[in-house]
PDB file of C-alpha atoms in Angstrom:
ATOM      1  CA  ASP A  69      -1.761 -14.050   9.913  1.00  0.00           C
ATOM      2  CA  GLN A  70       0.784 -12.601   8.029  1.00  0.00           C
ATOM      3  CA  GLN A  71       1.124 -13.377   4.542  1.00  0.00           C
ATOM      4  CA  VAL A  72       3.912 -11.351   3.366  1.00  0.00           C
ATOM      5  CA  LYS A  73       6.424 -10.637   5.350  1.00  0.00           C
ATOM      6  CA  GLN A  74       9.351  -8.156   5.868  1.00  0.00           C
ATOM      7  CA  ASN A  75      11.360  -9.004   8.655  1.00  0.00           C
ATOM      8  CA  SER A  76      13.768  -6.622   8.683  1.00  0.00           C
ATOM      9  CA  PRO A  77      12.178  -3.398  10.248  1.00  0.00           C
ATOM     10  CA  SER A  78      15.653  -1.202   9.597  1.00  0.00           C
ATOM     11  CA  LEU A  79      18.452  -0.968   6.807  1.00  0.00           C
ATOM     12  CA  SER A  80      21.348   1.267   6.922  1.00  0.00           C
ATOM     13  CA  VAL A  81      23.208   1.846   3.987  1.00  0.00           C
ATOM     14  CA  GLN A  82      25.886   4.141   3.010  1.00  0.00           C
ATOM     15  CA  GLU A  83      25.902   6.077  -0.124  1.00  0.00           C
ATOM     16  CA  GLY A  84      26.776   4.481  -3.515  1.00  0.00           C
ATOM     17  CA  ARG A  85      26.448   1.183  -2.300  1.00  0.00           C
ATOM     18  CA  ILE A  86      23.753  -1.815  -2.769  1.00  0.00           C
ATOM     19  CA  SER A  87      20.599  -1.818  -0.568  1.00  0.00           C
ATOM     20  CA  ILE A  88      18.970  -5.058  -0.514  1.00  0.00           C
ATOM     21  CA  LEU A  89      15.940  -4.843   0.934  1.00  0.00           C
ATOM     22  CA  ASN A  90      13.770  -8.465   1.521  1.00  0.00           C
ATOM     23  CA  CYS A  91      10.031 -10.015   1.512  1.00  0.00           C
ATOM     24  CA  ASP A  92       8.711 -13.372   2.220  1.00  0.00           C
ATOM     25  CA  TYR A  93       4.838 -14.434   1.634  1.00  0.00           C
ATOM     26  CA  THR A  94       3.703 -17.466   2.247  1.00  0.00           C
ATOM     27  CA  ASN A  95       0.180 -17.599  -0.027  1.00  0.00           C
ATOM     28  CA  SER A  96       1.017 -19.730  -3.308  1.00  0.00           C
ATOM     29  CA  MET A  97      -1.839 -18.028  -4.974  1.00  0.00           C
ATOM     30  CA  PHE A  98       0.028 -14.479  -5.212  1.00  0.00           C
ATOM     31  CA  ASP A  99       0.641 -13.858  -8.641  1.00  0.00           C
ATOM     32  CA  TYR A 100       2.069 -10.384  -8.680  1.00  0.00           C
ATOM     33  CA  PHE A 101       4.358  -8.403  -6.819  1.00  0.00           C
ATOM     34  CA  LEU A 102       4.718  -4.616  -5.737  1.00  0.00           C
ATOM     35  CA  TRP A 103       6.963  -2.401  -4.028  1.00  0.00           C
ATOM     36  CA  TYR A 104       6.094   0.807  -2.853  1.00  0.00           C
ATOM     37  CA  LYS A 105       8.359   3.880  -1.329  1.00  0.00           C
ATOM     38  CA  LYS A 106       6.801   5.921   1.851  1.00  0.00           C
ATOM     39  CA  TYR A 107       7.747   9.293   3.047  1.00  0.00           C
ATOM     40  CA  PRO A 108       6.873  10.487   6.115  1.00  0.00           C
ATOM     41  CA  ALA A 109       3.313  12.482   6.019  1.00  0.00           C
ATOM     42  CA  GLU A 110       2.753  10.836   2.449  1.00  0.00           C
ATOM     43  CA  GLY A 111       1.236   8.284   0.752  1.00  0.00           C
ATOM     44  CA  PRO A 112       2.846   5.168  -0.130  1.00  0.00           C
ATOM     45  CA  THR A 113       3.943   5.465  -3.857  1.00  0.00           C
ATOM     46  CA  PHE A 114       4.658   2.855  -6.702  1.00  0.00           C
ATOM     47  CA  LEU A 115       8.143   2.055  -7.222  1.00  0.00           C
ATOM     48  CA  ILE A 116       8.355  -1.523  -8.920  1.00  0.00           C
ATOM     49  CA  SER A 117       6.345  -4.383  -9.848  1.00  0.00           C
ATOM     50  CA  ILE A 118       7.120  -7.890 -11.120  1.00  0.00           C
ATOM     51  CA  SER A 119       4.658 -10.835 -12.227  1.00  0.00           C
ATOM     52  CA  SER A 120       5.243 -14.539 -11.199  1.00  0.00           C
ATOM     53  CA  ILE A 121       5.747 -15.127 -15.113  1.00  0.00           C
ATOM     54  CA  LYS A 122       9.146 -13.692 -14.709  1.00  0.00           C
ATOM     55  CA  ASP A 123      12.190 -13.853 -11.847  1.00  0.00           C
ATOM     56  CA  LYS A 124      13.610 -10.178 -13.047  1.00  0.00           C
ATOM     57  CA  ASN A 125      12.031  -6.690 -13.650  1.00  0.00           C
ATOM     58  CA  GLU A 126      14.539  -3.774 -13.725  1.00  0.00           C
ATOM     59  CA  ASP A 127      13.958  -0.435 -13.907  1.00  0.00           C
ATOM     60  CA  GLY A 128      16.813   2.247 -13.758  1.00  0.00           C
ATOM     61  CA  ARG A 129      18.625   1.625 -10.406  1.00  0.00           C
ATOM     62  CA  PHE A 130      15.918  -0.721  -8.884  1.00  0.00           C
ATOM     63  CA  THR A 131      16.120  -4.075  -9.800  1.00  0.00           C
ATOM     64  CA  VAL A 132      13.289  -6.887  -8.321  1.00  0.00           C
ATOM     65  CA  PHE A 133      14.465 -10.516  -8.172  1.00  0.00           C
ATOM     66  CA  LEU A 134      12.015 -12.718  -7.924  1.00  0.00           C
ATOM     67  CA  ASN A 135      11.962 -16.733  -6.317  1.00  0.00           C
ATOM     68  CA  LYS A 136       8.680 -18.752  -6.651  1.00  0.00           C
ATOM     69  CA  SER A 137       9.888 -21.738  -5.002  1.00  0.00           C
ATOM     70  CA  ALA A 138      11.016 -20.060  -2.202  1.00  0.00           C
ATOM     71  CA  LYS A 139       8.715 -17.572  -1.544  1.00  0.00           C
ATOM     72  CA  HIS A 140      10.571 -14.615  -1.779  1.00  0.00           C
ATOM     73  CA  LEU A 141      11.381 -11.520  -3.578  1.00  0.00           C
ATOM     74  CA  SER A 142      13.988  -8.427  -3.069  1.00  0.00           C
ATOM     75  CA  LEU A 143      14.379  -5.184  -4.400  1.00  0.00           C
ATOM     76  CA  HIS A 144      18.002  -3.955  -5.212  1.00  0.00           C
ATOM     77  CA  ILE A 145      19.051  -0.577  -5.111  1.00  0.00           C
ATOM     78  CA  VAL A 146      22.177   0.335  -7.147  1.00  0.00           C
ATOM     79  CA  PRO A 147      23.630   2.626  -6.190  1.00  0.00           C
ATOM     80  CA  SER A 148      21.486   3.643  -2.999  1.00  0.00           C
ATOM     81  CA  GLN A 149      21.118   7.558  -2.873  1.00  0.00           C
ATOM     82  CA  PRO A 150      20.268   9.964   0.017  1.00  0.00           C
ATOM     83  CA  GLY A 151      17.052  10.472  -1.704  1.00  0.00           C
ATOM     84  CA  ASP A 152      16.300   6.966  -1.177  1.00  0.00           C
ATOM     85  CA  SER A 153      15.576   7.183   2.692  1.00  0.00           C
ATOM     86  CA  ALA A 154      12.251   6.287   3.027  1.00  0.00           C
ATOM     87  CA  VAL A 155       9.928   3.249   4.200  1.00  0.00           C
ATOM     88  CA  TYR A 156       9.767   0.503   1.588  1.00  0.00           C
ATOM     89  CA  PHE A 157       6.714  -1.903   1.477  1.00  0.00           C
ATOM     90  CA  CYS A 158       6.800  -5.056   0.001  1.00  0.00           C
ATOM     91  CA  ALA A 159       2.368  -6.005  -1.620  1.00  0.00           C
ATOM     92  CA  ALA A 160       1.011  -9.169  -3.166  1.00  0.00           C
ATOM     93  CA  ASN A 161      -2.059  -9.262  -4.985  1.00  0.00           C
ATOM     94  CA  VAL A 162      -4.033 -12.651  -5.025  1.00  0.00           C
ATOM     95  CA  ASP A 163      -7.066 -11.767  -7.641  1.00  0.00           C
ATOM     96  CA  ARG A 164      -6.399 -10.961 -10.994  1.00  0.00           C
ATOM     97  CA  GLY A 165      -9.038  -9.052 -13.108  1.00  0.00           C
ATOM     98  CA  SER A 166     -12.166  -7.204 -10.768  1.00  0.00           C
ATOM     99  CA  THR A 167      -9.711  -6.583  -7.506  1.00  0.00           C
ATOM    100  CA  LEU A 168      -6.280  -5.782  -8.689  1.00  0.00           C
ATOM    101  CA  GLY A 169      -6.048  -3.492  -5.999  1.00  0.00           C
ATOM    102  CA  ARG A 170      -6.453  -5.693  -2.957  1.00  0.00           C
ATOM    103  CA  LEU A 171      -3.127  -5.663  -2.237  1.00  0.00           C
ATOM    104  CA  TYR A 172      -1.572  -7.608   1.059  1.00  0.00           C
ATOM    105  CA  PHE A 173       1.229  -5.663   2.447  1.00  0.00           C
ATOM    106  CA  GLY A 174       4.338  -6.506   4.513  1.00  0.00           C
ATOM    107  CA  ARG A 175       5.347  -4.170   7.620  1.00  0.00           C
ATOM    108  CA  GLY A 176       8.039  -2.176   5.958  1.00  0.00           C
ATOM    109  CA  THR A 177      11.115  -1.808   6.247  1.00  0.00           C
ATOM    110  CA  GLN A 178      13.053   1.768   7.075  1.00  0.00           C
ATOM    111  CA  LEU A 179      15.966   2.432   4.331  1.00  0.00           C
ATOM    112  CA  THR A 180      18.581   4.713   5.523  1.00  0.00           C
ATOM    113  CA  VAL A 181      21.285   5.680   2.789  1.00  0.00           C
ATOM    114  CA  TRP A 182      23.832   7.791   4.999  1.00  0.00           C
ATOM    115  CA  PRO A 183      26.640   9.871   2.957  1.00  0.00           C
TER     116      PRO A 183
ATOM    117  CA  ILE B 253      -2.366  18.188 -10.231  1.00  0.00           C
ATOM    118  CA  ALA B 254      -4.072  14.756 -10.625  1.00  0.00           C
ATOM    119  CA  GLY B 255      -4.220  12.957  -7.781  1.00  0.00           C
ATOM    120  CA  ILE B 256      -6.015  11.709  -4.638  1.00  0.00           C
ATOM    121  CA  THR B 257      -7.333  14.720  -2.175  1.00  0.00           C
ATOM    122  CA  GLN B 258      -8.210  12.853   1.697  1.00  0.00           C
ATOM    123  CA  ALA B 259      -9.819  15.368   4.057  1.00  0.00           C
ATOM    124  CA  PRO B 260      -8.910  16.352   7.071  1.00  0.00           C
ATOM    125  CA  THR B 261      -5.537  15.621   7.058  1.00  0.00           C
ATOM    126  CA  SER B 262      -5.904  14.517  10.818  1.00  0.00           C
ATOM    127  CA  GLN B 263      -8.499  14.684  13.294  1.00  0.00           C
ATOM    128  CA  ILE B 264      -8.826  14.229  17.269  1.00  0.00           C
ATOM    129  CA  LEU B 265     -11.960  12.355  17.853  1.00  0.00           C
ATOM    130  CA  ALA B 266     -13.946  11.376  20.731  1.00  0.00           C
ATOM    131  CA  ALA B 267     -15.093   7.270  21.369  1.00  0.00           C
ATOM    132  CA  GLY B 268     -18.308   6.920  20.161  1.00  0.00           C
ATOM    133  CA  ARG B 269     -18.652   9.784  17.703  1.00  0.00           C
ATOM    134  CA  ARG B 270     -19.895   9.295  14.213  1.00  0.00           C
ATOM    135  CA  MET B 271     -16.788  10.643  11.490  1.00  0.00           C
ATOM    136  CA  THR B 272     -16.551  10.507   7.779  1.00  0.00           C
ATOM    137  CA  LEU B 273     -13.349  10.403   6.139  1.00  0.00           C
ATOM    138  CA  ARG B 274     -13.111  12.432   2.845  1.00  0.00           C
ATOM    139  CA  CYS B 275     -11.683  10.348  -0.503  1.00  0.00           C
ATOM    140  CA  THR B 276     -11.782  12.761  -4.048  1.00  0.00           C
ATOM    141  CA  GLN B 277      -9.359  11.871  -7.317  1.00  0.00           C
ATOM    142  CA  ASP B 278      -9.553  13.518 -10.199  1.00  0.00           C
ATOM    143  CA  MET B 279      -7.955  10.308 -12.211  1.00  0.00           C
ATOM    144  CA  ARG B 280     -11.165   9.391 -13.522  1.00  0.00           C
ATOM    145  CA  HIS B 281      -9.996   5.402 -12.020  1.00  0.00           C
ATOM    146  CA  ASN B 282     -12.589   3.035 -11.717  1.00  0.00           C
ATOM    147  CA  ALA B 283     -11.535   1.085  -8.484  1.00  0.00           C
ATOM    148  CA  MET B 284     -10.943   2.878  -4.905  1.00  0.00           C
ATOM    149  CA  TYR B 285      -9.607   1.166  -2.068  1.00  0.00           C
ATOM    150  CA  TRP B 286      -9.326   2.098   1.588  1.00  0.00           C
ATOM    151  CA  TYR B 287      -6.612   0.965   3.491  1.00  0.00           C
ATOM    152  CA  ARG B 288      -5.294   1.556   7.132  1.00  0.00           C
ATOM    153  CA  GLN B 289      -1.419   1.583   8.546  1.00  0.00           C
ATOM    154  CA  ASP B 290      -0.367   0.651  11.867  1.00  0.00           C
ATOM    155  CA  LEU B 291       2.781   0.708  13.273  1.00  0.00           C
ATOM    156  CA  GLY B 292       4.561  -2.463  12.969  1.00  0.00           C
ATOM    157  CA  LEU B 293       1.470  -3.778  10.644  1.00  0.00           C
ATOM    158  CA  GLY B 294       1.969  -2.499   7.659  1.00  0.00           C
ATOM    159  CA  LEU B 295      -1.386  -1.304   5.626  1.00  0.00           C
ATOM    160  CA  ARG B 296      -4.337  -3.515   5.254  1.00  0.00           C
ATOM    161  CA  LEU B 297      -7.468  -3.051   3.162  1.00  0.00           C
ATOM    162  CA  ILE B 298     -10.493  -2.244   5.167  1.00  0.00           C
ATOM    163  CA  HIS B 299     -13.229  -1.492   1.954  1.00  0.00           C
ATOM    164  CA  TYR B 300     -12.763  -1.380  -1.497  1.00  0.00           C
ATOM    165  CA  SER B 301     -15.258  -0.600  -4.480  1.00  0.00           C
ATOM    166  CA  ASN B 302     -14.289  -1.773  -8.376  1.00  0.00           C
ATOM    167  CA  THR B 303     -17.048   0.487  -9.610  1.00  0.00           C
ATOM    168  CA  ALA B 304     -19.435   3.366  -9.199  1.00  0.00           C
ATOM    169  CA  GLY B 305     -22.269   1.778  -7.186  1.00  0.00           C
ATOM    170  CA  THR B 306     -20.264  -1.439  -5.797  1.00  0.00           C
ATOM    171  CA  THR B 307     -18.664  -1.754  -2.662  1.00  0.00           C
ATOM    172  CA  GLY B 308     -16.494  -4.872  -0.813  1.00  0.00           C
ATOM    173  CA  LYS B 309     -14.962  -6.054   2.221  1.00  0.00           C
ATOM    174  CA  GLY B 310     -11.577  -5.902   2.669  1.00  0.00           C
ATOM    175  CA  GLU B 311      -9.142  -7.484   5.277  1.00  0.00           C
ATOM    176  CA  VAL B 312     -10.669  -5.368   8.676  1.00  0.00           C
ATOM    177  CA  PRO B 313     -14.038  -4.082   7.566  1.00  0.00           C
ATOM    178  CA  ASP B 314     -15.818  -4.176  10.901  1.00  0.00           C
ATOM    179  CA  GLY B 315     -16.822  -0.788  12.414  1.00  0.00           C
ATOM    180  CA  TYR B 316     -16.600   0.975   8.627  1.00  0.00           C
ATOM    181  CA  SER B 317     -19.083   1.642   6.030  1.00  0.00           C
ATOM    182  CA  VAL B 318     -18.139   2.983   2.773  1.00  0.00           C
ATOM    183  CA  SER B 319     -20.323   4.576  -0.269  1.00  0.00           C
ATOM    184  CA  ARG B 320     -19.468   5.152  -3.701  1.00  0.00           C
ATOM    185  CA  ALA B 321     -22.277   7.016  -5.701  1.00  0.00           C
ATOM    186  CA  ASN B 322     -20.133   8.292  -8.312  1.00  0.00           C
ATOM    187  CA  THR B 323     -16.527   7.720  -9.777  1.00  0.00           C
ATOM    188  CA  ASP B 324     -14.784  10.300  -7.942  1.00  0.00           C
ATOM    189  CA  ASP B 325     -15.369  10.220  -4.491  1.00  0.00           C
ATOM    190  CA  PHE B 326     -15.106   7.257  -1.964  1.00  0.00           C
ATOM    191  CA  PRO B 327     -16.309   8.180   1.888  1.00  0.00           C
ATOM    192  CA  LEU B 328     -15.281   6.217   4.716  1.00  0.00           C
ATOM    193  CA  THR B 329     -17.569   6.074   7.620  1.00  0.00           C
ATOM    194  CA  LEU B 330     -16.798   5.328  11.261  1.00  0.00           C
ATOM    195  CA  ALA B 331     -20.252   5.142  12.892  1.00  0.00           C
ATOM    196  CA  SER B 332     -19.443   5.033  16.333  1.00  0.00           C
ATOM    197  CA  ALA B 333     -15.234   5.195  16.913  1.00  0.00           C
ATOM    198  CA  VAL B 334     -13.570   3.324  19.024  1.00  0.00           C
ATOM    199  CA  PRO B 335      -9.913   3.831  20.498  1.00  0.00           C
ATOM    200  CA  SER B 336      -8.740   0.716  18.423  1.00  0.00           C
ATOM    201  CA  GLN B 337      -9.279   2.786  14.926  1.00  0.00           C
ATOM    202  CA  THR B 338      -6.833   4.928  15.733  1.00  0.00           C
ATOM    203  CA  SER B 339      -4.569   4.830  12.777  1.00  0.00           C
ATOM    204  CA  VAL B 340      -3.797   6.503   9.540  1.00  0.00           C
ATOM    205  CA  TYR B 341      -6.013   5.975   6.873  1.00  0.00           C
ATOM    206  CA  PHE B 342      -4.883   5.992   3.272  1.00  0.00           C
ATOM    207  CA  CYS B 343      -7.227   6.600   0.292  1.00  0.00           C
ATOM    208  CA  ALA B 344      -6.159   4.859  -2.887  1.00  0.00           C
ATOM    209  CA  SER B 345      -7.325   4.541  -6.709  1.00  0.00           C
ATOM    210  CA  SER B 346      -6.469   2.070  -9.588  1.00  0.00           C
ATOM    211  CA  GLN B 347      -7.243   1.676 -13.084  1.00  0.00           C
ATOM    212  CA  SER B 348      -8.641  -1.707 -12.944  1.00  0.00           C
ATOM    213  CA  GLY B 349      -8.486  -4.232 -15.894  1.00  0.00           C
ATOM    214  CA  THR B 350      -6.711  -6.818 -18.041  1.00  0.00           C
ATOM    215  CA  GLU B 351      -3.653  -4.972 -17.011  1.00  0.00           C
ATOM    216  CA  MET B 352      -2.041  -4.660 -13.602  1.00  0.00           C
ATOM    217  CA  SER B 353      -2.795  -0.770 -12.559  1.00  0.00           C
ATOM    218  CA  PRO B 354      -0.605  -0.079  -9.845  1.00  0.00           C
ATOM    219  CA  LEU B 355      -2.374   1.818  -6.963  1.00  0.00           C
ATOM    220  CA  HIS B 356      -2.442   5.386  -6.569  1.00  0.00           C
ATOM    221  CA  PHE B 357      -2.446   6.660  -2.526  1.00  0.00           C
ATOM    222  CA  GLY B 358      -3.691  10.056  -0.871  1.00  0.00           C
ATOM    223  CA  ASN B 359      -1.570  11.562   1.878  1.00  0.00           C
ATOM    224  CA  GLY B 360      -3.203  10.200   4.486  1.00  0.00           C
ATOM    225  CA  THR B 361      -5.761  11.232   7.291  1.00  0.00           C
ATOM    226  CA  ARG B 362      -4.559  10.602  10.863  1.00  0.00           C
ATOM    227  CA  LEU B 363      -7.135   9.807  13.136  1.00  0.00           C
ATOM    228  CA  THR B 364      -6.715   9.396  17.294  1.00  0.00           C
ATOM    229  CA  VAL B 365      -9.917   8.272  18.847  1.00  0.00           C
ATOM    230  CA  THR B 366      -9.852   9.058  22.307  1.00  0.00           C
TER     231      THR B 366
END
């Protein structure tokens, strides 16, 4: 049973516009959320994270929003660039402390940014 | 360049054969992990190790074993490969502690079991 869900397998956005990638989760014990970006033939790379005590975290063009009551988070990329074209994975962590890396991943969303 | 090295990059393996996927990190991270990525399923944790000498089971551990003899190496062994183990395998590491440390991933091993 998928505890982290990314219901949109793909998203296509024009360069300069906003990209919004969505993620839903079912486990209320999750307390840390991350977004990873993956290019073909490479491993995922960390993009941005947010703790459950916050509702927003911003890093340059990337902002993550967390709505705990709705068990929903989103990643906003503004402005989108062609180099942002990649698969984006949402991930969540339930065991802080000794098992920080035990992440539950969504299925990913392929973002395509066209000129 | 510091990071995680996985070997081999890809492998075709006959069912029933034994295979060890290698993973080495030079960042002195104490925690290491093995994930598999399957189309439409995202990444799923196979096994993990919080520190040298200890290992634990993840979501999908059956058919796999790991060892952690030292800080740098975390090999994953398939004792008798089956076609359902066809996947892309990613090794990752993190510096566990009181602060959340994001995972650093290797570039993966693409395994095909025929």
